[in-house]
Every structure is written in structure tokens, then in C-alpha cells.
Coordinates of C-alpha atoms and ligand atoms in Angstrom, one line a residue:
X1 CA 150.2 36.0 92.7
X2 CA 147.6 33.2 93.2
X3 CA 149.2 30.4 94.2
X4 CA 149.3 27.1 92.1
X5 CA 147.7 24.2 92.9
X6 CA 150.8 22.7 92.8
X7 CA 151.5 24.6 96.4
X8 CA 148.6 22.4 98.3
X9 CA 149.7 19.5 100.4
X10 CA 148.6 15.8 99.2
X11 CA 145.3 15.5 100.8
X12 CA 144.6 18.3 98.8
X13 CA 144.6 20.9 101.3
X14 CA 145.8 24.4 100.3
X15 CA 147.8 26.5 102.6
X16 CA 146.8 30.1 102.0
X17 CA 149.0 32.8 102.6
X18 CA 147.0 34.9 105.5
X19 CA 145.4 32.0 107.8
X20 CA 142.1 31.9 108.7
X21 CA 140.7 33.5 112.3
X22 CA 138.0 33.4 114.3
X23 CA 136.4 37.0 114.2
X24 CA 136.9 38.6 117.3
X25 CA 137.7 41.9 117.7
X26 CA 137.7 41.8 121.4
X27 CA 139.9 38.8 121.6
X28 CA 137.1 37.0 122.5
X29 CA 136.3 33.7 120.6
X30 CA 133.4 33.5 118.7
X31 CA 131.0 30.7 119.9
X32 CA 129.2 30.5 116.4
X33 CA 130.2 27.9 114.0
X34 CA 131.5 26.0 117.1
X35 CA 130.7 21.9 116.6
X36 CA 128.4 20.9 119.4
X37 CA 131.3 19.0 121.7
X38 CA 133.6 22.5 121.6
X39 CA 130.5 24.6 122.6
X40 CA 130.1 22.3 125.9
X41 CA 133.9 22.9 126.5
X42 CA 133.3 26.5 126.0
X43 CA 130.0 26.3 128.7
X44 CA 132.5 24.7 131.3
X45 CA 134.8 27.2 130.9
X46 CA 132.0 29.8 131.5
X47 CA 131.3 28.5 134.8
X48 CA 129.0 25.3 133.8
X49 CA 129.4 22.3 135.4
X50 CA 130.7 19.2 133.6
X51 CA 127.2 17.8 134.3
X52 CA 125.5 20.3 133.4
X53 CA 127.6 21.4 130.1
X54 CA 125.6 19.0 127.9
X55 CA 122.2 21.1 128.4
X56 CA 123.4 24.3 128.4
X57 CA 125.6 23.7 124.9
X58 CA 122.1 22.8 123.7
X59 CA 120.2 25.0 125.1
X60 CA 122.9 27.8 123.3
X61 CA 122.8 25.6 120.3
X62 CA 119.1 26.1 119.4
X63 CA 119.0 30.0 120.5
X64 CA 121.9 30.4 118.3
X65 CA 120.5 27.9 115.6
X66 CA 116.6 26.9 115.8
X67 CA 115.6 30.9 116.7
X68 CA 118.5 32.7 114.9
X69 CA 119.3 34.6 118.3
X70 CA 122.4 36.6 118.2
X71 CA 122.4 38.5 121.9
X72 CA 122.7 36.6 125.2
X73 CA 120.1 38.7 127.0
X74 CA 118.0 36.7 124.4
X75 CA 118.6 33.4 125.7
X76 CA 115.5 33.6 128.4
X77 CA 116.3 30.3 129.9
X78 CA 119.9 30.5 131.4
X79 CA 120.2 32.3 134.2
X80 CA 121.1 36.0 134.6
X81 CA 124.5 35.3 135.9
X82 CA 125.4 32.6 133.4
X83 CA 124.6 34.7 130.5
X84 CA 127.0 37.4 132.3
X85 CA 129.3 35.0 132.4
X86 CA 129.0 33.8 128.4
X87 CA 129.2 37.6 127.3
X88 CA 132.3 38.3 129.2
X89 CA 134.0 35.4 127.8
X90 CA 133.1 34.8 124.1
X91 CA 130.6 36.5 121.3
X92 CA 128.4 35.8 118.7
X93 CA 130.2 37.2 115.9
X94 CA 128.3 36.6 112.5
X95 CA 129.2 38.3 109.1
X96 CA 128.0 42.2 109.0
X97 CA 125.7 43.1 105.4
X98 CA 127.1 45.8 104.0
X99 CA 124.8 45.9 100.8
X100 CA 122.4 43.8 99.7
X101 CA 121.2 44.0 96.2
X102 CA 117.8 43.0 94.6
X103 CA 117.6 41.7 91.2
X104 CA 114.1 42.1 88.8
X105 CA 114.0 38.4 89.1
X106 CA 114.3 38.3 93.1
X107 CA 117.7 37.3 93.2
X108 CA 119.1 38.7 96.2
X109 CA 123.2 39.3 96.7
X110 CA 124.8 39.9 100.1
X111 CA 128.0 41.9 100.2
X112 CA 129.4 40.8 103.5
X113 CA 132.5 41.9 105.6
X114 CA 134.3 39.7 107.4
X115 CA 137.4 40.1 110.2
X116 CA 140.2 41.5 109.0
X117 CA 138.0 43.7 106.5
X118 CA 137.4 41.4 103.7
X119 CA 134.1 40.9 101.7
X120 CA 132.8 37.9 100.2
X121 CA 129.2 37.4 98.5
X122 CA 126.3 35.0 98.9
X123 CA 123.3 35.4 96.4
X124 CA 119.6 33.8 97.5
X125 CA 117.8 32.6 94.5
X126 CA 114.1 32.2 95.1
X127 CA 112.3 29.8 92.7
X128 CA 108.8 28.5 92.6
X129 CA 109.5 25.4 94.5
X130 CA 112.8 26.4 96.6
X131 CA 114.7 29.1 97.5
X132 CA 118.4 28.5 97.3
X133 CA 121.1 30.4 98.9
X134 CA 124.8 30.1 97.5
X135 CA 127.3 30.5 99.5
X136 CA 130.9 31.6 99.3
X137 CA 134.0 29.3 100.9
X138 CA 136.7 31.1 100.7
X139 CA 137.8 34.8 99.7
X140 CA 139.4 34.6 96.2
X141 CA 140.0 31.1 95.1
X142 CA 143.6 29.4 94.1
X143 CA 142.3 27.7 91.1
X144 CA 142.5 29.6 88.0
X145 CA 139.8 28.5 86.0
X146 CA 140.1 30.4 82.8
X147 CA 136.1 31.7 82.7
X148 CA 135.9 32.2 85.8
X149 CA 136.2 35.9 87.4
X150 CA 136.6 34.7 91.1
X151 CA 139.9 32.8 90.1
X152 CA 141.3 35.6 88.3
X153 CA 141.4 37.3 92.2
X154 CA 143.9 36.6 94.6
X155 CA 143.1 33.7 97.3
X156 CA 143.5 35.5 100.6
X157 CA 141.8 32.9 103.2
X158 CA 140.0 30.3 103.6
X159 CA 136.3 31.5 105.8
X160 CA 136.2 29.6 109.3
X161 CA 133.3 27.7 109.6
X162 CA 131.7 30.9 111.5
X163 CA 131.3 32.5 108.2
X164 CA 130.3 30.1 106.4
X165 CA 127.4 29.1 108.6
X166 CA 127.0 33.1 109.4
X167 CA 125.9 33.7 105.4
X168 CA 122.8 31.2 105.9
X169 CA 121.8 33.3 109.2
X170 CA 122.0 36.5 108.1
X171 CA 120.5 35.4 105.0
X172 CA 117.4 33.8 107.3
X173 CA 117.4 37.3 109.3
X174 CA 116.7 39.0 106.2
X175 CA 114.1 36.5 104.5
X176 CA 112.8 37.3 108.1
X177 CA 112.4 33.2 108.2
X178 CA 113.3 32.3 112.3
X179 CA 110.5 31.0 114.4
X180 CA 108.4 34.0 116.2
X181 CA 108.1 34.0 120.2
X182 CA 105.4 31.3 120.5
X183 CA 106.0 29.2 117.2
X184 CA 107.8 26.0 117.1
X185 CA 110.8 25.5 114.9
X186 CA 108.9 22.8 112.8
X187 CA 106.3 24.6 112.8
X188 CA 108.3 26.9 109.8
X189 CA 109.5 23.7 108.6
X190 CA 106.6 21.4 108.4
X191 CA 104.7 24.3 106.4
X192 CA 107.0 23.0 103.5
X193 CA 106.9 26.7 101.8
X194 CA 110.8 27.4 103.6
X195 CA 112.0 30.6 101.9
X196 CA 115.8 29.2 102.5
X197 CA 114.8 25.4 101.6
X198 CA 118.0 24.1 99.7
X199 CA 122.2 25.5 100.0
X200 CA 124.8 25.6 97.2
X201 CA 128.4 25.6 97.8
X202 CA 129.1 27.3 94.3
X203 CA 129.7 31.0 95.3
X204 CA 133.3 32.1 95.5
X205 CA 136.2 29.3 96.6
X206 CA 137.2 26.0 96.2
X207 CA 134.5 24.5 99.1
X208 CA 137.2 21.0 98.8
X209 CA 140.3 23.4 99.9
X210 CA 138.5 24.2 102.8
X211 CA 137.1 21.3 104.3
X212 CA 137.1 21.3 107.9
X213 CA 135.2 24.8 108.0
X214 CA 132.5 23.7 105.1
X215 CA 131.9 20.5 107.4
X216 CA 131.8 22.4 110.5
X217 CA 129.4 24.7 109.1
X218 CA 127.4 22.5 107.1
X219 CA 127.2 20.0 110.2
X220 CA 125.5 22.9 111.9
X221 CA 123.0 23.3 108.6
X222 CA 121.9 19.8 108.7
X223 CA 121.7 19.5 112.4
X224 CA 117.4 18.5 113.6
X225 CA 118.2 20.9 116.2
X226 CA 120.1 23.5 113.9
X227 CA 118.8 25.0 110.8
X228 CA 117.6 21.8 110.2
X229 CA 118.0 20.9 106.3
X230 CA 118.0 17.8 105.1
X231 CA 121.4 16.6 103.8
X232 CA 120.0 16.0 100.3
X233 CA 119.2 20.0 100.3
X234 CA 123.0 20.8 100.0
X235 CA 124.9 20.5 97.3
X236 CA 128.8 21.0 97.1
X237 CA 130.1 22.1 93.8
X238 CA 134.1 21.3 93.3
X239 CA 136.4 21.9 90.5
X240 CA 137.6 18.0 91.3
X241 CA 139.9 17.8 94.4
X242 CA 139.8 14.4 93.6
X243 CA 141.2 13.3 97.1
X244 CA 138.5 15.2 99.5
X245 CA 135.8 13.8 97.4
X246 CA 135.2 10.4 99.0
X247 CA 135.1 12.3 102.4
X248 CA 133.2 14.7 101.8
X249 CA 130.6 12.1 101.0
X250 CA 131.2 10.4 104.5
X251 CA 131.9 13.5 106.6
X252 CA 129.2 15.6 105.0
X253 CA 127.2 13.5 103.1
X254 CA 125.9 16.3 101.0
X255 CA 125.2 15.7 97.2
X256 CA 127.8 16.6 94.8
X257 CA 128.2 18.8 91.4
X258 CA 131.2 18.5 89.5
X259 CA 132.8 21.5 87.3
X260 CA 133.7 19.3 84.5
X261 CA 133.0 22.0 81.6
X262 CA 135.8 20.0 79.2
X263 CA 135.2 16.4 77.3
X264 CA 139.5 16.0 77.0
X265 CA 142.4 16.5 79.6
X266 CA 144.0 18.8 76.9
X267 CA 141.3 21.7 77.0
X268 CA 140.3 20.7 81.0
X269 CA 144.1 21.6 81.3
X270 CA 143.4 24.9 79.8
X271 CA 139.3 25.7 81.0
X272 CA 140.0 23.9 84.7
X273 CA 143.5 23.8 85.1
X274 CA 143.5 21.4 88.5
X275 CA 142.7 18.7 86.1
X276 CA 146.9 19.1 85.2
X277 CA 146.8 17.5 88.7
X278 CA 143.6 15.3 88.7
X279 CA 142.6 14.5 85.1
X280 CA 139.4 13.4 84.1
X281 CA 140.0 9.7 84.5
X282 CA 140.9 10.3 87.8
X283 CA 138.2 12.6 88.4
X284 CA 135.3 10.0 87.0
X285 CA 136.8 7.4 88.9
X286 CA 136.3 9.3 92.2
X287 CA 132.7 10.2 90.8
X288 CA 131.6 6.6 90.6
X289 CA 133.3 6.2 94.4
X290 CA 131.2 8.6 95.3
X291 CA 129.5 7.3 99.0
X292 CA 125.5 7.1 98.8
X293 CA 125.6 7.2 94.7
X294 CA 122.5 6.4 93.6
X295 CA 119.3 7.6 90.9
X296 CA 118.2 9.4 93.7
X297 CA 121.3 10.9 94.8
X298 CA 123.2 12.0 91.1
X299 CA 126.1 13.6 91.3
X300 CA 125.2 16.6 89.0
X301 CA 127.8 17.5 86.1
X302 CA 128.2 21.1 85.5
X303 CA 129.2 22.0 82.1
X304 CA 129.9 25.9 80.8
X305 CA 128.6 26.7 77.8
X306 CA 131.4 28.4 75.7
X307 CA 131.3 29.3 72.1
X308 CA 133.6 27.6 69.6
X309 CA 135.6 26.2 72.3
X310 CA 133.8 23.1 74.2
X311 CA 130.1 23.5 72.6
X312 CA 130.1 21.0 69.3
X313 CA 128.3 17.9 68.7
X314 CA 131.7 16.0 69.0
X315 CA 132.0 17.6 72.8
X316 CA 128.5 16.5 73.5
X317 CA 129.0 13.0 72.5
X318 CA 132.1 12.8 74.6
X319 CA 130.4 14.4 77.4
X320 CA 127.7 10.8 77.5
X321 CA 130.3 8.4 76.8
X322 CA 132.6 10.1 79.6
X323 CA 129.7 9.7 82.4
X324 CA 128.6 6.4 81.0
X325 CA 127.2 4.4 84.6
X326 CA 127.6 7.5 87.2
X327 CA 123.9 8.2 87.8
X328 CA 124.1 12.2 86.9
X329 CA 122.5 14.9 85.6
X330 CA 124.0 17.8 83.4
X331 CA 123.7 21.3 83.8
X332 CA 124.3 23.6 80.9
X333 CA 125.3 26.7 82.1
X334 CA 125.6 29.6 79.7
X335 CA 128.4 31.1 80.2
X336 CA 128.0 34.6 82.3
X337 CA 130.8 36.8 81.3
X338 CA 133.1 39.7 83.1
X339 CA 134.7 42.4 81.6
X340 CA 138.1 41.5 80.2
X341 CA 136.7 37.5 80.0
X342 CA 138.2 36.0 77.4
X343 CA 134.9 33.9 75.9
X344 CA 131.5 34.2 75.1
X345 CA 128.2 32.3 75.8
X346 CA 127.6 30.3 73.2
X347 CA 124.5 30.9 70.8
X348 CA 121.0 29.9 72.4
X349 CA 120.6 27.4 69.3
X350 CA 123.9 25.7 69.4
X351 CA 122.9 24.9 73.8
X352 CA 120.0 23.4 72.6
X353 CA 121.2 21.2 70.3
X354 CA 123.9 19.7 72.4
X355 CA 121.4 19.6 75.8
X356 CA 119.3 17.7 72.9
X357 CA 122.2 15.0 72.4
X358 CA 122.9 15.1 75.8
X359 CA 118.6 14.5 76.3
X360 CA 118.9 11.3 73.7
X361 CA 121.5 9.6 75.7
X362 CA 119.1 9.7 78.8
X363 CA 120.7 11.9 81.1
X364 CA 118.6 14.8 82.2
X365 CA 120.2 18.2 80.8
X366 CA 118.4 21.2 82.5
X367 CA 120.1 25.0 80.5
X368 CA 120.5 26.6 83.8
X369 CA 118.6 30.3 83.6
X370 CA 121.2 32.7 84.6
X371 CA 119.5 34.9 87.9
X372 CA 120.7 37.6 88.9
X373 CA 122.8 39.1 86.1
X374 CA 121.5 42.7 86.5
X375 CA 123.3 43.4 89.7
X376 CA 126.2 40.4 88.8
X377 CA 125.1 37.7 90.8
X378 CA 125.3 35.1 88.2
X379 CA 127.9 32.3 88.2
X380 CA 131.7 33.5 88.3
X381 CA 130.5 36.6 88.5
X382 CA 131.1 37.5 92.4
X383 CA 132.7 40.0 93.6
X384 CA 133.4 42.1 90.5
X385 CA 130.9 44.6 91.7
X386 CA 132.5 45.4 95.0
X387 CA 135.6 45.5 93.3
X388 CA 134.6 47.8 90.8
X389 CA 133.0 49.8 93.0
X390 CA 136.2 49.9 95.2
X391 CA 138.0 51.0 92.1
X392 CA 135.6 54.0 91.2
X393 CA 136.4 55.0 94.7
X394 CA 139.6 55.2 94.0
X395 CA 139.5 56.7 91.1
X396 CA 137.5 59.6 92.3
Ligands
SAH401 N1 134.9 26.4 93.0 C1 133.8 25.6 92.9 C2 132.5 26.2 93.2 C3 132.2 27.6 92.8 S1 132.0 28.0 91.1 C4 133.7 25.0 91.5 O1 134.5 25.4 90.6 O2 133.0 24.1 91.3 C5 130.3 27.4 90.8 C6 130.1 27.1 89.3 O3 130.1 28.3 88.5 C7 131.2 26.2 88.8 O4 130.6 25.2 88.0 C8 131.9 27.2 87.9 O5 132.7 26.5 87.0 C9 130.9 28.0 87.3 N2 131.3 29.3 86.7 C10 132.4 30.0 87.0 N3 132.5 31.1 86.3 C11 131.5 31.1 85.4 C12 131.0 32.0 84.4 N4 131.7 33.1 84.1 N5 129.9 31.7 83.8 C13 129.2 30.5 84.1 N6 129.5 29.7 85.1 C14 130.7 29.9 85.7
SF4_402 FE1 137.8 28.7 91.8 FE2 135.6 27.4 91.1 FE3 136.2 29.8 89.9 FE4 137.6 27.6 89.3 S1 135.4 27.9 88.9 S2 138.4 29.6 89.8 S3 137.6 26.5 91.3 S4 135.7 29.4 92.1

């Protein structure tokens, strides 16, 4: 049974029933996903000195990070015996592919295995002037959001920050985006054409429920010595953990999308049922606490298009007057449906007329264009291939 956001502590952190481990099969820790002052502990216990710890943790840091390296041999500048050392105490454990599936449109989904055998998804979304990769928090999600086909799956852990930051590197290996033998990290960067230019936390999970690993991993994202995106480039999308959204602003500093998808706390109740814990008063007061809001840095408001149940006029003119002074922008996503879902998208003609009222009041209302829906890589729609595909195993 998922368990009910009523079973999370107050700061909004969720307590899920298998807790989370570092992958290491050989009882070694992993080193990946490590925040910079816990990889210089882990070079003194290899044999580094305390003096010395800083520059080795760096030097690791940008072979792991800056050149996508995931062997010690390949770390040229440490010495022989020292890199001996490193493999025989920890490992460089990063999420395995074990499919990867190409849309007509480019859209590209990674099935992924994790420790303890678990899968979780991550799509990359090239467009003209970005290429955005969304990535998964958590296996399952708590939260059961009624169109949503990742809550209607069990929550089995949270993903340490390992994972998290593993997605955007096995990603990179397969873009083939790390610096060659010779080129300079900015070099990739400066060219301003990066294949894996912006992150979204909108794949499967509540990103808010799992806070420390998000920040650990997303610290390592933004870091100039790391992957090296700007902060602006991420965006965090949460159902409304009302209490982890003022932090995540200072600890992360990333921008922020809000599933808000209901006008009134009696259908939110229904649609996004964490909203019986944080209703939308408290949810647009946080918003306009938000650190860093600003026109350049809107939250966005994500809004699911569903017909005869949140798409009128009426909804729309609630949607303005609810937002009235956050600077934000609303996406209209049509709704992307899973078999046994119990709503459609609403017709093309009726999002149009509400993104036009939405237009009138001034807010910019991009209709997001679902990518990726031939091989179920659309919104709420990870992980129902693996699982079906699991269940014609079965079957056979
Ligand atoms: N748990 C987070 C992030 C993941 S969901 C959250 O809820 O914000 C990313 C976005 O996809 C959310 O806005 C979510 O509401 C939306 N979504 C979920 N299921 C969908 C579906 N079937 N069709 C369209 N959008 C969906
Ligand atoms: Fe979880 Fe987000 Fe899906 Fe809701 S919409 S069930 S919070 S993943």
C-alpha cells in the first residue's frame, strides 16, 4: 500500500519503507554523488594526507565530473599506488542502462537499474535551443495524484544522490558530450550548442521528499568544476511540500515549477491530494516566499489539462486571480494518459481557449507538446513500459 502523506514527518520528509543505500555490491562505498568535503575524508582514508586531501578530492572531482571518467586507471595524474589504493577501498558505481529507447521526435528514455534491482527512468528531450534531461527522484512516489501513473506505483525508496547525479552522466556518456583527451571542459561549454544544456526534476518522485540526495546531486550539477550548469538551468517540479520549498530555494537555488493542476482545495483534494495537507493558500503563500523570485526567475505553474474536470473558462479565471503578484508562467500540459487512467486530455480547442484567457491576463501560457509519447516517455507516463513489459514476461 503507498503510504499516505499523512505518514511523513513535519518537515515534510517521508520515511519510506526500504531505506535508501549507497550501491555497492562489494561493500565498498561508492565515491560518486559524494559532496566535495566527504570526498577529501574519503582521500585521507585512502592513504592521503590531511594536507594533501584538498587536491586530490579535486583532482577526483573533475575526472569524475568535468571528463565523465568512471575507472581509476583513468585518472592519469594520481599516482599508481594511490589509485590502487582508491580501487581497493571505494567504486564508482553509477546507474547501469538497460534499454534506451528513441522516439520519432528524438526523445530519448533510459531504463536504468539501480542496487537492489530496481529501475527508474530519465527521458532526454532535445529541442532547437536546449536539450533537457528529466530526471527521476525516487522509485514510485507516495503521493497519489489521481492522473498520474507513477503514483498509482508503490514508493519503494528514495535514490541517494549517486543516482540521481549518475542519470545526468550516463545520459552525457550516451549524448557522447564529455570533453575529449586534449579539449578543455569550457571548451564544450563555451560553444553554447551543449546537447545536455538544462535538468528537470519532473520524472518519477516527489524531488521535495527527497531533499538531501536532490541537493547533493544537484550541488554536484551546478558545481564550475562539475558538470557545470548554471543554477537557472534546473528546474525542480513539486506537488507543493509546502515546508521544503523555501529551502530548496536557499540550499539549491534552482528555479521552481509547481503542480497546481486545480483552481479550488476541493478538486486539488481530489487531482493532488497533498493539498489535504498543504492547501492552495498555503501553497501560494510559500510561492511568493519563494528566495530569488523575480521576472527573471518565475516560478512556473504547471497545470494538466483534463477534460470536463479542471478545463472551463471559470477554472481559467481562477487560475489568474489565484497567482495574482507571483511572477509565473503557466504550462498547459495536455494530459498524457495510461491505460486504466481515469481522464482524458481535453479537446485541442477548449486548451486554447483557456491558455487564451490565461494569455489576456499577462501571464505567458506555453501548451506543452507532449515528446516522447510513442515509446511512453511523456509526463506520468514512466515506468509503465517496463512494467508492462515485466508483466508479458510473466505472462509468457
Ligand atoms: N512529483 C513531482 C514531479 C514529477 S511529475 C510533481 O508532481 O510535480 C512532473 C509533472 O508531470 C507534474 O506536473 C505532474 O503533475 C505531471 N503529470 C503527471 N502525470 C501526468 C499525465 N498523465 N499527463 C500529463 N502530466 C502529468
Ligand atoms: Fe508523485 Fe508527482 Fe505523480 Fe503526484 S504527479 S503522484 S507527486 S510523481
Amino acid at each position: 500500500m503507498p503510504l499516505s502523506p499523512d505518514m511523513s514527518s513535519e518537515d515534510g520528509a517521508v520515511t519510506p519503507d526500504v531505506v535508501a543505500v549507497p550501491r555497492n555490491e562489494g561493500n565498498r562505498p561508492n565515491l560518486i554523488g559524494l559532496p566535495r568535503e566527504a570526498l577529501r575524508t574519503a582521500m585521507i582514508e585512502a592513504g592521503a594526507s590531511e594536507r594533501q586531501s584538498k587536491m586530490r578530492a579535486n583532482q577526483v572531482w573533475r575526472w569524475l565530473y568535468q571528463r565523465g571518467v568512471s575507472e581509476w586507471e583513468a585518472m592519469t595524474d594520481l599516482a599508481k599506488p594511490f589509485r590502487a589504493a582508491l580501487a581497493e577501498k571505494f567504486e564508482l558505481q553509477r546507474p547501469e542502462i538497460v534499454e534506451r529507447q528513441l522516439s520519432a521526435d528524438g526523445t530519448r528514455k533510459y531504463l536504468l537499474r539501480i542496487s537492489g534491482g530496481h529501475e527508474v527512468e530519465t527521458v532526454y528531450i532535445p529541442e532547437e535551443d536546449r536539450g533537457t534531461l528529466c530526471i527521476s527522484s525516487q522509485v514510485g512516489c507516495t503521493l497519489s495524484c489521481t492522473f498520474c501513473h507513477t503514483g498509482t506505483q508503490k514508493l519503494v525508496r528514495n535514490l541517494t544522490a549517486a543516482e540521481i547525479v549518475g542519470q545526468v552522466l550516463v545520459a552525457r556518456d550516451d549524448l557522447g558530450e564529455w570533453p575529449q583527451p586534449g579539449q578543455r571542459p569550457q571548451d564544450i561549454h563555451e560553444s553554447g550548442k551543449r546537447l545536455l544544456s538544462n535538468v528537470v526534476l519532473m520524472g518519477m518522485g516527489e524531488p521535495l521528499y527527497n531533499f538531501d540526495g536532490v541537493r547533493d546531486a544537484m550541488k554536484i550539477v551546478m558545481d564550475g568544476e562539475g558538470v557545470s550548469l548554471s543554477r537557472r538551468r534546473i528546474t525542480l517540479s513539486t506537488s507543493g511540500v509546502v515546508p521544503a520549498m523555501a529551502r530548496a530555494g536557499e540550499e539549491i537555488g534552482c528555479l521552481l515549477a509547481i503542480s497546481l493542476h486545480a483552481t479550488t482545495d476541493e478538486l486539488r483534494d481530489v487531482l493532488v491530494p497533498i493539498n489535504k495537507r498543504w492547501n492552495l493558500e498555503s501553497l501560494l503563500q510559500a510561492c511568493r516566499d519563494y528566495p530569488r523570485l523575480s521576472n527573471a526567475e518565475r516560478i512556473t505553474f504547471e497545470y494538466v489539462m483534463l477534460k470536463g474536470v479542471n478545463d472551463a473558462d471559470a477554472d481559467a479565471k481562477r487560475l489568474v486571480k489565484l497567482i495574482q503578484g507571483v511572477p509565473a508562467k503557466i504550462n498547459l500540459i495536455p494530459f498524457n494518459p495510461w491505460p486504466g487512467a481515469p481522464y482524458e486530455c481535453s479537446d485541442w480547442d477548449r486548451i486554447e481557449a483557456f491558455a487564451e484567457i490565461v494569455n489576456r491576463a499577462g501571464y505567458a501560457s506555453p501548451i506543452r507538446t507532449p515528446r516522447g509519447r510513442d515509446i511512453l516517455a511523456a509526463c506520468g507516463q514512466l515506468k509503465s513500459a517496463s512494467e508492462r513489459a515485466r508483466r508479458e514476461k510473466v505472462a509468457l
